[in-house]
Coordinates of C-alpha atoms in Angstrom, one line a residue:
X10 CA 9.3 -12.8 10.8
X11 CA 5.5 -13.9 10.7
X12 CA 5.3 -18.1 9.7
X13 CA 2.4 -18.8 7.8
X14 CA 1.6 -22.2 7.5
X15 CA -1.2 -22.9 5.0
X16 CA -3.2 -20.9 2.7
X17 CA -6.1 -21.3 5.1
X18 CA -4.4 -19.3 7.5
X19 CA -2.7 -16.9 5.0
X20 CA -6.6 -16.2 4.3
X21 CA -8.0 -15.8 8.1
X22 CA -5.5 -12.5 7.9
X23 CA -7.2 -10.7 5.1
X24 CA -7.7 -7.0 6.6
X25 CA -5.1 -7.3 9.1
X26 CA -1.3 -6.1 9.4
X27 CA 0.3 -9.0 9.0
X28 CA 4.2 -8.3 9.6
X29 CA 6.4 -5.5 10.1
X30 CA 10.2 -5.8 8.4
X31 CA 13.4 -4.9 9.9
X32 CA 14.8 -1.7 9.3
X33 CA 17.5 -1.7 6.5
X34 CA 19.7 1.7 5.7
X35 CA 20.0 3.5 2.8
X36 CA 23.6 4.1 1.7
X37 CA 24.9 6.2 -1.2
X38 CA 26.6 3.3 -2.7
X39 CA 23.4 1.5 -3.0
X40 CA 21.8 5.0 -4.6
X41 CA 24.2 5.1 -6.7
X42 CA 24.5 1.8 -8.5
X43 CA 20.7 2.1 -8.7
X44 CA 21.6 5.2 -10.8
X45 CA 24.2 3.1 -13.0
X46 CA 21.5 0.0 -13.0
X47 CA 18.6 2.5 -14.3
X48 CA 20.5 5.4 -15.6
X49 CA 18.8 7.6 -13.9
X50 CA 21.8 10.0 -12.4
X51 CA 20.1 13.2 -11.6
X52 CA 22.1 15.2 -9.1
X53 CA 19.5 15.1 -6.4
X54 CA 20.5 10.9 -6.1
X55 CA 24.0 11.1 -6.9
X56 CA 25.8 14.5 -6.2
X57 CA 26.6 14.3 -2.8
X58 CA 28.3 18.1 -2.4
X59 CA 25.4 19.7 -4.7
X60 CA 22.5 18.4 -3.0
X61 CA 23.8 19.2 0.3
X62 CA 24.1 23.1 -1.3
X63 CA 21.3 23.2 -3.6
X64 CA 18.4 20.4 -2.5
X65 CA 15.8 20.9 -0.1
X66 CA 16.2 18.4 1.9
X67 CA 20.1 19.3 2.6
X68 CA 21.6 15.7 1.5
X69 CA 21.5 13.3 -1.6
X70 CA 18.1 11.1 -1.7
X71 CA 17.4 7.9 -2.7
X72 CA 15.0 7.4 -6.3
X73 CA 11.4 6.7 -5.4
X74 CA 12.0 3.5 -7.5
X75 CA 15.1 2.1 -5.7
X76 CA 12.3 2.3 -2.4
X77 CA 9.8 0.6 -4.0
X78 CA 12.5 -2.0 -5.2
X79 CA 13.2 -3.0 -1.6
X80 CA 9.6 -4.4 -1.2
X81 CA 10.7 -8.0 -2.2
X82 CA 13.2 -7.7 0.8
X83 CA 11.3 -6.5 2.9
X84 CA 8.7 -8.9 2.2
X85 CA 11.0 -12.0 2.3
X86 CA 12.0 -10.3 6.0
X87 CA 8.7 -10.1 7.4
X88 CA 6.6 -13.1 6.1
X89 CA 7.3 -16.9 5.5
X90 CA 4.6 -19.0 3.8
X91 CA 5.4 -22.8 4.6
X92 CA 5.0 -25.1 2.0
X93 CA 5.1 -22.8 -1.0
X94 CA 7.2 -24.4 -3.9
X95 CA 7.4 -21.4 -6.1
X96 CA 6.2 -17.8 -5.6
X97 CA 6.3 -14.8 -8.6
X98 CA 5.2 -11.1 -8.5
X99 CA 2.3 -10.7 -10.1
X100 CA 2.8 -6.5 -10.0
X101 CA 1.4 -3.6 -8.6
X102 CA -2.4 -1.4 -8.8
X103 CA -1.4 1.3 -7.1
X104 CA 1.8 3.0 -6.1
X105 CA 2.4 6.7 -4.1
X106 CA 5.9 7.9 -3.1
X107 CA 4.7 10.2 -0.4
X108 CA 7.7 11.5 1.2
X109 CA 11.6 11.7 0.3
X110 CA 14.1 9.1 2.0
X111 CA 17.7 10.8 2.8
X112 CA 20.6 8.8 2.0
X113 CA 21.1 7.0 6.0
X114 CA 17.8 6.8 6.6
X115 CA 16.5 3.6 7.8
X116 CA 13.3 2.5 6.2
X117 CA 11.2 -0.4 7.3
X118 CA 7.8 -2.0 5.7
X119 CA 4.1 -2.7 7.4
X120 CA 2.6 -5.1 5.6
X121 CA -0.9 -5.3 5.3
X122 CA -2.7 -8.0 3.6
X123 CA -5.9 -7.2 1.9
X124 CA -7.1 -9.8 -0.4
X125 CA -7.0 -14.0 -0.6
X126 CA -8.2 -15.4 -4.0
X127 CA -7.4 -19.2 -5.0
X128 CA -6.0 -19.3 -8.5
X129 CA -6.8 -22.4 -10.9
X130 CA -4.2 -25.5 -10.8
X131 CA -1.7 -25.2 -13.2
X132 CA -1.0 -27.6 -16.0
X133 CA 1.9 -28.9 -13.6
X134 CA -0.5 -29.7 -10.7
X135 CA 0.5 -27.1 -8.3
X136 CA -2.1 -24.9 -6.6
X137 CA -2.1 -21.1 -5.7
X138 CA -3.5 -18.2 -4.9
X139 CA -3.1 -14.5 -5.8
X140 CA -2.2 -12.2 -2.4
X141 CA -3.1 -8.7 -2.5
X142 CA -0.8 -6.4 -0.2
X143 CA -0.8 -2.8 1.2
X144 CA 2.6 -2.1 1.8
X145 CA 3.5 1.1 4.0
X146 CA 7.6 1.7 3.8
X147 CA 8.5 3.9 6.6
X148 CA 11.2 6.4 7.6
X149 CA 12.4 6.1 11.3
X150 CA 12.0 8.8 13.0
X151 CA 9.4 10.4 10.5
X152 CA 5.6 10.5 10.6
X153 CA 4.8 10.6 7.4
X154 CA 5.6 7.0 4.9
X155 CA 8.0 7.6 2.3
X156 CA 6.2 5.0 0.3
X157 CA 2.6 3.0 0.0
X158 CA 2.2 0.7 -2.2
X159 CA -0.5 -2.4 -3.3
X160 CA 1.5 -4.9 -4.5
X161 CA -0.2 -8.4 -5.8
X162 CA 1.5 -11.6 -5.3
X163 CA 1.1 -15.5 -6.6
X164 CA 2.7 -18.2 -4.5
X165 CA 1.9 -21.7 -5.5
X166 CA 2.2 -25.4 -3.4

């Protein structure tokens, strides 16, 4: 967990890594209530007997959507910003799945912070500022992320 403790430092890291998450495991039962949440329940995510017959990879995976909904996790794992009073995802410019994750694998998040930009006041009096973050989700034991993703943040004090 990285402390942060004012938007002044928060902007000093621009270009660096800034945390690394714990690892958190991938179950089936979390696959598939992604698959009832979404209603996405292609075979690959949820048929455990066919894709260890008929997939590539030998064993159910999870969706590439149910990875990249782990980055609030992993970002409220790896990074605390004191004094914030109210933060919101702003969304996403860019987003690559670039390798399958295996139900039990253990994935884990580099975050990267790339961009600092004060927002205006709002009407309420609190201040902010817009984060823009690379963030890498791994695979232990694999070279190659299963994810990479720039996601943009607003936190406000």
């Amino acid at each position: 967990m990285r402390t942060i403790a004012s938007l002044e430092e928060l902007e000093s890291l621009q270009g660096q890594e800034v945390a690394v998450s714990d690892w958190s495991e991938i179950t089936q039962q979390q696959v598939n209530q992604f698959a009832e949440a979404t209603g996405d329940h292609q075979w690959i995510h949820v048929d455990v007997e066919r894709a260890k017959r008929e997939s590539p990879f030998g064993a159910p995976i999870a969706h590439g959507f149910l990875t990249l909904s782990l980055l609030p996790k992993f970002m409220h794992e790896a990074i605390h910003m004191e004094g914030v009073k109210m933060g919101v995802n702003y969304g996403l410019n860019r987003v690559r799945f670039t390798s399958p994750v295996p139900v039990g694998s253990r994935l884990r998040a580099r975050v990267k912070l790339l961009k600092v930009e004060r927002l205006d006041p709002l009407p309420n009096g609190l201040t902010g500022a817009q984060s823009t973050w690379e963030v890498t989700i791994e695979r232990e034991g694999s070279d190659r992320p299963v994810c990479v993703a720039e996601s943009i943040s607003r936190r406000y004090s």
